[in-house]
Amino acid sequence: MPAGLYRALLTVAGAAVAIVLAVVISSVAISAAGASPLDAFAALFNFGETERQVVNGITTMVNRSVPLFIAGLAVAVGFRMNLFNIGVEGQYRLAAICAAWVGAQFTAPPLIQILVIIVVAAAVGGLYALIPAVMKVTRGVNEVIATIMLNYIAINLAAFLVRGPFTGERAAGQLTTSTPQIPESGWFPNLNWIFEMFGMPAPRGGGLWGFLLVAVLLGVGLWLLLERTRFGFDVKASGLNASAALASGVKPKKMVISAMVLSGAIAGLIGLPEILGDKHSFGSNFTPGLGFLGIAVALLGRNKPGGIAIAALLFGFLDRAQGPLQFADVPPSVITIMQGTIVLLVVIANEVTRRIALRREERRAARHLGANTPVEVTA
Amino acid sequence: GSGNGGDTSASTASSGGTSSEASKSGLKVGLAFDVGGRGDKSFNDAAYAGLEKAKSELKADIKELSPAADGSNRGELLRQLADAGYNPIIGVGFAYGEDIKKAAEEYPDIQFAVVDSASNAPNVTGLLFAEEQGSYLAGVAAATKAKSGHVGFVGGVENDLIKKFEAGFVAGVKSVKADAKIDVKYLTPDGDFSGFKAPDKGKVAAEKMFQDGAEIVYHAAGDSGLGVFQAAAAAGKKAIGVDSDQRQTVKEADLQSVIMTSMLKRVDVAVFEFVKAFQGGAKGGSNTVYDLKVDGVGLSTTGGEIDDIKDKLDAAKKDIVDGKITVPAKP
Amino acid sequence: MTRVGKYHLALIGAAVLILMLSLVRTLSGQNDITSSGTFSAALLLAVPIGLAGLGGLWAERAGVTNIGLEGMMVLGTWFAGWAGYQWGFMAALVAGLVAGAVGGLLHAVATVSFGVDHIISGVAINLLGPGITRFLSEVLYKEGTGAAARGAGITTSPALSSQAPEVSLPLLSTGPDWLGSLENTHVFLLSDVAGILRGLTHEVNILVILAVLMLPLTFFVLWHTAFGLRLRSAGENPWAAESLGVNVYLIKYVAVVISGAFAGLGGVFLVFVSTKYVEGQTAGRGFIGLAAMIFGNWRPGGLAAGAALFGYADGLQLRSSGAVTSFFLFGALLLVLYVAARLRGMLAPGRPAELAARTAKDYTTLAASAVGAAILVWLWLTVDKLPNEFVFITPHVLTLLVLLVASQRLRMPTADGVRYRRGEQH
Amino acid sequence: MSSDTLAAARPAVELEGITKRFPGVVANRDIRITVEPGTVHAIVGENGAGKSTLMKILYGMQRPDEGTIRVNGEAVSFRTPSDAIAVGIGMVHQHFMLADNFTVLENIVLGAEPKKAGRLDFEAARARIRELGGSHGLHVDPDRLVEDLGVGDRQRVEILKVLYRGARILILDEPTAVLVPQEVEELFDNLRRLKADGLTVIFISHKLDEVLSIADAITVIRRGTTVASVNPQDVTARQLAELMVGSELPTPETRESTVTEHVALSVSHLTIEADGHRPLPKGVDLPAYVDKLRSEGRRLLLDDVSFEIHRGEILGIAGVEGNGQSELIEAIMGTRPSLGRVELDGADISAWSTLKRRESGIGYIPEDRHRQGLLLEASLWENRVLGHQTRPPAGPGFWLRRRAAKADTRRIVEEYDVRTPSVETLALALSGGNQQKLIVGREMSGEPTFLIAAHPTRGVDVGAQAAIWDHLRNARAAGLAVLLISADLDELIGLSDTLHVMYRGRLVAKLDPSDVTPQRLGGYMTGAITGAEEK
Ligand SMILES: Nc1ncnc2c1ncn2[C@@H]1O[C@H](COP(=O)(O)OP(=O)(O)OP(=O)(O)O)[C@@H](O)[C@H]1O
Ligand SMILES: Nc1ncnc2c1ncn2[C@@H]1O[C@H](COP(=O)(O)OP(=O)(O)OP(=O)(O)O)[C@@H](O)[C@H]1O
Ligand SMILES: [Mg+2]
Ligand SMILES: [Mg+2]
């Protein structure tokens, strides 16, 4: 069996075992809560009776996955280089509010309007990530603390902006504050036609967010960039062995800055699916915490775009069940427990399978070498 | 896919779901909580109390859902309730404003209500509270009781809802003593809801006010209010609770005694009245304001500490109800 | 530098700091800068951060990065609340400690036995902590349970059935309260010292005393006992330790479990302050604790300084937004001092002339510092109230600034975060 | 065999039938060794013969699959090193096992700490270390940080660690690899004293003359098994070598000179300050500035280094590790800022980036292949690309040309005899020698005009060593200029056309490799002989 295939099969097997274990553990918890695990798992997979409910369920799941996927990508770019960008949280919030505000300041043909919003978001996210990057390369400040601090600062800054300079008009009696509404030309068209193509009803709400396409493109682009280009090679080299990368002509400072800025720029897009597809503004109850979840998603996906997509869908799948579980009288926090155990068990499984694969490879190499097989010696 | 491709209009969706198991009255009420969820001993639980009353008195079938910790699925919960055949559906908390509007457009045959936010669609009822009016009375009580004329206000999160409390309170205090000193402190900025969950910070903020000479501190800070009560107890001063009658809901005896009164916000009444009106055939598109006039807000009297100034409070209330005083909703 | 030298330097530093605070207070009239209230609030807010930081210290000195402190702290708060409402504060302390330790154990199993990346395992624990506690609340505190009747809800436990005692220094900070009287005279320096001392000795929770004692204890154990030497060796060169018969796995297990216990203790303290478990009350303190530890160069003393900085800044902004603006003045003073010191160095006789080129950069720094000082003074004079959002971030901005200045002197344990396997040398 | 001699001296260590298998490798097979007490017993064998594995088994770090161990006549079974320590065995490892950020004292007492009232008794430890140092001639200040120590001192700390535990049986795994001859002599004096005190020493080395001068008995291991036990009086180095490898030892001899007139690399006044780089003040002459720095008492890692290398020339630099060789490489590679001028083929490259330097024809075989030369967890073809990202086969351009890179890697595997299943294999699966061959192949493929070869055959077995020497010689004949840095003095003397000695950051002597002995070279390297000796 080729080494690559063997490794892939092992990974899948490991993940499967981990998920089964996580199911067992959560079943115990559900039983302890006095509910039936069977009901709970039925609720997980029950997307509803009517077609529309099914479509809504799928849409909820995918819509949840899209920002998580982007967040995972953002974290993974840094991780590839052993850069821990814990600041995705702050970067996306600041980027989201700035993009939402800029997008509401003018009206242009849809393509241009949306493009401008995306560019602003990426630029703000990237610039905000530039701060810890510069601090790291010039003053050696550990990026973990710097980004933790900058998260708090970003959250407060966003709060200041949304209530102050960037605040929009409000209907009487409305208590949420938000930036002005983005004109319709800045709304990302939804993908409801996909459902209609299969003769199914369109989902409710903002529909299937069109930003999904951007996310897919982003994933593919990032994969190409990381796996197929010189830049990707330099990132990988810096992550695997910084001093070897240095000796081979990779500039570590430049790499730290570009990886961090790239990570921040991607992070800047996390809020856009929601803003362009549904809310059309940044408000005080904008979804928080996606940056932190992105860390878990990236880890689960082993920092590879394909894996991150699967991990994001898994998280989306589980999160969708928050409501259905309550209909089945199961405490919805079971979802968080499942997510946590899956992450922990999958990384343990990854580690174990990685070691098995390495052992096998070493054995193959050794066999090929044939050096240390004992020889008959006459002393 | 199935051949049922014609089923794309939003109006037919509400007929799906569980119509077969309707209750005796046929009334199925759905309610979606704000972050924190049922059992928070405060806002959400008050809403639930109203819902339970509807269950027992109006024989309603009820279903209540809590959102995820980040509140990202509020809209989903509304849709899931609608798809399951619930009507009416209530969203608890101003954060539901936008989501209710969208859901209402998608399900025009279902009646919605939203607590703390205005109606924004023909089938949405806004259940609003005149927190500023209740807070005005709290301000009057505080200023009257505080001989030095020094009082304080601790807000959990600096958002517009909490600012209504501040505005009313300040106006009430000033109406009694124009030169009163009012310390105001918020624990966290808008968007960072940890300010409702930080008793230690509430304690520090209130402690400072008491040390500076404040005699009574009013809080609108959720669980952080606990810290305010502790600071009051330590300083031998008084505090004013919020939302429910905290002298009853707070179980610690030493803290109960510092709660001079609480500004009541009768979410339970609003929820129950809404369901009842729905049963009576009422349609949305307007707001119901729960103010002093309908006793939607007010002061609690447990402990009898404000009994002696009842006249003064009643007078102020009458002025407001009569429109002689207009309480500002913004500081 | 000898140990004595460092110790003296720290004392001198503290004295200079107090002097400057006193100066700023007198100039600005913001008494809260050194009031006992501010310092007691600072202590209150610093202790959980410091305990989390100690947790980080124990783990990282043994070579295990612990970003899961937050999750362990959350476990600590929940179990402290749960045990405390039934059996009182001692039970709360034990339960929170054990819960945190169990979180640490989980981290140890993943990182030490299975060799999982430390950050990954920590992130998973941060996800699990809140999930588990919310779930437990949903199950044990739901309506109809005894706990609910005693005031529990989905987000809170019932109040502790007994409170941890608080103590004060007799005469000085209670009763006749001499320090308090002295503080209220607002005399330059004297009142400031009195305020600080009183703040740190008035009605102090015994857990605070315990927590503060943990600092020298940690120092003693890690740097003056055989066990500590072995523990640190696991963080510096586990292979060397292994070759000398040290059971590195065991050491790491012990260290990470202790680390979790400290995080749990931080949670217990939060519960003691609020007298009950409140969901979300940790509010990222695990992360801040980690930051304080890095800030403190992986040493108990430095960590204490980091936690104190956070506690002080947070306490000050909670008590007085006005006092925060005075720190513009503080900054200006610092810059002026810096400029003076540099000028003195440059004008010192006997400076070799060919170093002139190097001073070109110096002049820019000097000019920038002077301009900075002027801007700060101007800000202090003109801004009388910062928007609250800017006040809230004071501690975080301060930490960033200090790191910018000092982070090049940090040295983390050499094998920190390294996946160690027995018998596999690097 | 008389019974009273047996009773008088039971063997200190007896190994019988020891077998140890690793996945795919039998590291030890049916090993039999008897070590008499109070002797120095040498174990020799080529790289990968299984010496270290055997010693780790004896020290409890690894468990044998088969076989028995007897210490002082008692059968033992070790689970961890502490078990071995308990019966009086101590081991000095092939690679230093020291925590750099700890003091000497902390490193020594770790695991066997003296305690007083619950605390670590530093005073007692200090006293005992001084006493041990005094009685065995191993003087190190117990309160210094290990990171500030040179290799010789570190070696002494390692031995003190073992003695501190009261070991009566010492295992020294290649202790001389990093030492210069003078230090080796000192070490041997120490060992003789230990022997006189009744201790038993097991000594591992590749260097046969050393072995012959110190050992009382010699065991030869080949391909994991004992092939002979000999008496040093009865064998010559040549015979020993033949036992080890089954053939005659190769020598790194360069035949006729190929040095041309054309200067490939010229380095002038290269200087690096120890405490951070500061640019040269404008209008100041560099040599004068360096004089100034010296007179101010600043520590210089590189102190006014100048030399030229011609095409077809190998310039060797001898020196004890830590005397500026690494800094010299870093300055030439541009990975560390420095003062002074570096010219490649007449072009001033001092301000160029590392990448540009590599692109313009500098090849680099790094001193530590794991740290600077390889991505261990990446495939061989990716390692082929490392350092050549912008050049064929993978470059130039934005996209990486994977297919071409793989094809070229296959070529290297073929030409340089890299033993590997495929080019997709991860680098860490390869043995050290094969990793080194890959690196040499990679660097030669970049068609360099100038090559830095730092310890090119370190830790490589004899076969691979000879192959690498051949490659260097061939490239030299084709006009390559080589800067050779090595700790192996035979390699240096054999390969170099010109030989410089580096001491404390300065080039202190220029010697003629054809008439210098390792002893004299060692004298310059340790500063024992001063004054440049121009050829
Ligand atoms: N932990 C291990 N896992 C797998 N193989 C190993 C391990 N340790 C050693 N080997 C293999 O066992 C063989 C013997 O290695 P060992 O280190 O004992 O050789 P050595 O004689 O000490 O060589 P050198 O002179 O290079 O030090 C080598 O082929 C090596 O690759
Ligand atoms: N000049 C180029 N322009 C655009 N894309 C390119 C270019 N060069 C390479 N690529 C992209 O990079 C990918 C890899 O290139 P290449 O064909 O050289 O690798 P490979 O050896 O085939 O890799 P593998 O064996 O993994 O398929 C190609 O599939 C192609 O999409
Ligand atoms: Mg060896
Ligand atoms: Mg191809």
PDB file of C-alpha atoms in Angstrom, chain D residues 193-286:
ATOM      1  CA  ARG D 193      43.430   8.383  38.131  1.00  0.00           C
ATOM      2  CA  LEU D 194      39.957   6.960  38.318  1.00  0.00           C
ATOM      3  CA  LYS D 195      41.317   3.588  37.366  1.00  0.00           C
ATOM      4  CA  ALA D 196      43.957   3.863  40.075  1.00  0.00           C
ATOM      5  CA  ASP D 197      41.143   4.534  42.550  1.00  0.00           C
ATOM      6  CA  GLY D 198      39.679   1.191  41.555  1.00  0.00           C
ATOM      7  CA  LEU D 199      36.928   2.362  39.225  1.00  0.00           C
ATOM      8  CA  THR D 200      36.009   0.553  36.071  1.00  0.00           C
ATOM      9  CA  VAL D 201      35.697   2.508  32.827  1.00  0.00           C
ATOM     10  CA  ILE D 202      33.926   1.443  29.649  1.00  0.00           C
ATOM     11  CA  PHE D 203      35.176   3.667  26.891  1.00  0.00           C
ATOM     12  CA  ILE D 204      33.748   4.036  23.406  1.00  0.00           C
ATOM     13  CA  SER D 205      35.556   5.667  20.535  1.00  0.00           C
ATOM     14  CA  HIS D 206      36.172   5.587  16.812  1.00  0.00           C
ATOM     15  CA  LYS D 207      39.650   6.937  17.253  1.00  0.00           C
ATOM     16  CA  LEU D 208      41.876   3.930  17.371  1.00  0.00           C
ATOM     17  CA  ASP D 209      45.124   5.562  18.472  1.00  0.00           C
ATOM     18  CA  GLU D 210      43.301   6.945  21.494  1.00  0.00           C
ATOM     19  CA  VAL D 211      41.880   3.563  22.233  1.00  0.00           C
ATOM     20  CA  LEU D 212      45.251   1.937  22.038  1.00  0.00           C
ATOM     21  CA  SER D 213      46.789   4.478  24.374  1.00  0.00           C
ATOM     22  CA  ILE D 214      44.206   4.197  27.161  1.00  0.00           C
ATOM     23  CA  ALA D 215      42.533   0.798  27.032  1.00  0.00           C
ATOM     24  CA  ASP D 216      43.442  -2.313  28.975  1.00  0.00           C
ATOM     25  CA  ALA D 217      41.107  -4.429  26.900  1.00  0.00           C
ATOM     26  CA  ILE D 218      39.263  -3.894  23.623  1.00  0.00           C
ATOM     27  CA  THR D 219      36.047  -5.364  22.269  1.00  0.00           C
ATOM     28  CA  VAL D 220      35.155  -4.855  18.608  1.00  0.00           C
ATOM     29  CA  ILE D 221      31.533  -4.667  17.535  1.00  0.00           C
ATOM     30  CA  ARG D 222      30.481  -5.007  13.934  1.00  0.00           C
ATOM     31  CA  ARG D 223      26.918  -4.852  12.647  1.00  0.00           C
ATOM     32  CA  GLY D 224      25.459  -5.334  16.093  1.00  0.00           C
ATOM     33  CA  THR D 225      27.518  -8.238  17.273  1.00  0.00           C
ATOM     34  CA  THR D 226      30.862  -8.794  19.027  1.00  0.00           C
ATOM     35  CA  VAL D 227      33.453  -9.903  16.529  1.00  0.00           C
ATOM     36  CA  ALA D 228      36.610  -9.895  18.630  1.00  0.00           C
ATOM     37  CA  SER D 229      38.072  -9.218  22.051  1.00  0.00           C
ATOM     38  CA  VAL D 230      41.719  -8.227  21.862  1.00  0.00           C
ATOM     39  CA  ASN D 231      44.529  -7.007  24.018  1.00  0.00           C
ATOM     40  CA  PRO D 232      45.835  -3.578  23.012  1.00  0.00           C
ATOM     41  CA  GLN D 233      49.402  -4.766  23.293  1.00  0.00           C
ATOM     42  CA  ASP D 234      48.747  -7.357  20.639  1.00  0.00           C
ATOM     43  CA  VAL D 235      47.204  -5.259  17.882  1.00  0.00           C
ATOM     44  CA  THR D 236      48.009  -2.283  15.710  1.00  0.00           C
ATOM     45  CA  ALA D 237      45.584   0.416  14.730  1.00  0.00           C
ATOM     46  CA  ARG D 238      45.509  -1.042  11.248  1.00  0.00           C
ATOM     47  CA  GLN D 239      44.506  -4.447  12.490  1.00  0.00           C
ATOM     48  CA  LEU D 240      41.829  -2.962  14.692  1.00  0.00           C
ATOM     49  CA  ALA D 241      40.408  -1.007  11.801  1.00  0.00           C
ATOM     50  CA  GLU D 242      40.246  -4.082   9.693  1.00  0.00           C
ATOM     51  CA  LEU D 243      38.343  -5.843  12.449  1.00  0.00           C
ATOM     52  CA  MET D 244      35.933  -2.936  12.653  1.00  0.00           C
ATOM     53  CA  VAL D 245      35.079  -2.489   9.012  1.00  0.00           C
ATOM     54  CA  GLY D 246      36.389  -5.607   7.442  1.00  0.00           C
ATOM     55  CA  SER D 247      38.754  -3.593   5.270  1.00  0.00           C
ATOM     56  CA  GLU D 248      41.388  -0.900   5.406  1.00  0.00           C
ATOM     57  CA  LEU D 249      40.441   2.571   6.659  1.00  0.00           C
ATOM     58  CA  PRO D 250      40.138   5.189   3.961  1.00  0.00           C
ATOM     59  CA  THR D 251      42.156   8.357   4.369  1.00  0.00           C
ATOM     60  CA  PRO D 252      41.140  11.829   3.339  1.00  0.00           C
ATOM     61  CA  GLU D 253      44.143  12.515   1.197  1.00  0.00           C
ATOM     62  CA  THR D 254      44.107  15.207  -1.446  1.00  0.00           C
ATOM     63  CA  ARG D 255      46.475  14.451  -4.276  1.00  0.00           C
ATOM     64  CA  GLU D 256      47.818  17.250  -6.467  1.00  0.00           C
ATOM     65  CA  SER D 257      46.908  20.898  -5.999  1.00  0.00           C
ATOM     66  CA  THR D 258      44.161  22.336  -8.188  1.00  0.00           C
ATOM     67  CA  VAL D 259      44.324  25.839  -6.739  1.00  0.00           C
ATOM     68  CA  THR D 260      43.866  28.528  -9.394  1.00  0.00           C
ATOM     69  CA  GLU D 261      44.646  32.226  -9.454  1.00  0.00           C
ATOM     70  CA  HIS D 262      40.985  33.209  -9.521  1.00  0.00           C
ATOM     71  CA  VAL D 263      39.686  34.393  -6.111  1.00  0.00           C
ATOM     72  CA  ALA D 264      36.238  32.950  -5.508  1.00  0.00           C
ATOM     73  CA  LEU D 265      35.550  34.312  -2.064  1.00  0.00           C
ATOM     74  CA  SER D 266      37.256  37.074  -0.225  1.00  0.00           C
ATOM     75  CA  VAL D 267      36.489  38.062   3.307  1.00  0.00           C
ATOM     76  CA  SER D 268      37.933  41.160   4.909  1.00  0.00           C
ATOM     77  CA  HIS D 269      37.806  42.467   8.455  1.00  0.00           C
ATOM     78  CA  LEU D 270      34.785  40.408   9.384  1.00  0.00           C
ATOM     79  CA  THR D 271      33.796  41.329  12.938  1.00  0.00           C
ATOM     80  CA  ILE D 272      30.863  40.453  15.165  1.00  0.00           C
ATOM     81  CA  GLU D 273      30.221  41.895  18.603  1.00  0.00           C
ATOM     82  CA  ALA D 274      29.001  39.562  21.311  1.00  0.00           C
ATOM     83  CA  ASP D 275      26.293  41.774  22.719  1.00  0.00           C
ATOM     84  CA  GLY D 276      24.217  42.736  19.732  1.00  0.00           C
ATOM     85  CA  HIS D 277      24.995  44.150  16.359  1.00  0.00           C
ATOM     86  CA  ARG D 278      25.492  47.872  15.844  1.00  0.00           C
ATOM     87  CA  PRO D 279      26.208  49.344  12.443  1.00  0.00           C
ATOM     88  CA  LEU D 280      29.543  50.907  11.699  1.00  0.00           C
ATOM     89  CA  PRO D 281      29.503  54.661  12.399  1.00  0.00           C
ATOM     90  CA  LYS D 282      29.731  56.689   9.221  1.00  0.00           C
ATOM     91  CA  GLY D 283      33.161  57.773   8.088  1.00  0.00           C
ATOM     92  CA  VAL D 284      34.987  55.472  10.466  1.00  0.00           C
ATOM     93  CA  ASP D 285      37.615  53.100   9.203  1.00  0.00           C
ATOM     94  CA  LEU D 286      36.705  49.517  10.135  1.00  0.00           C
TER      95      LEU D 286
END
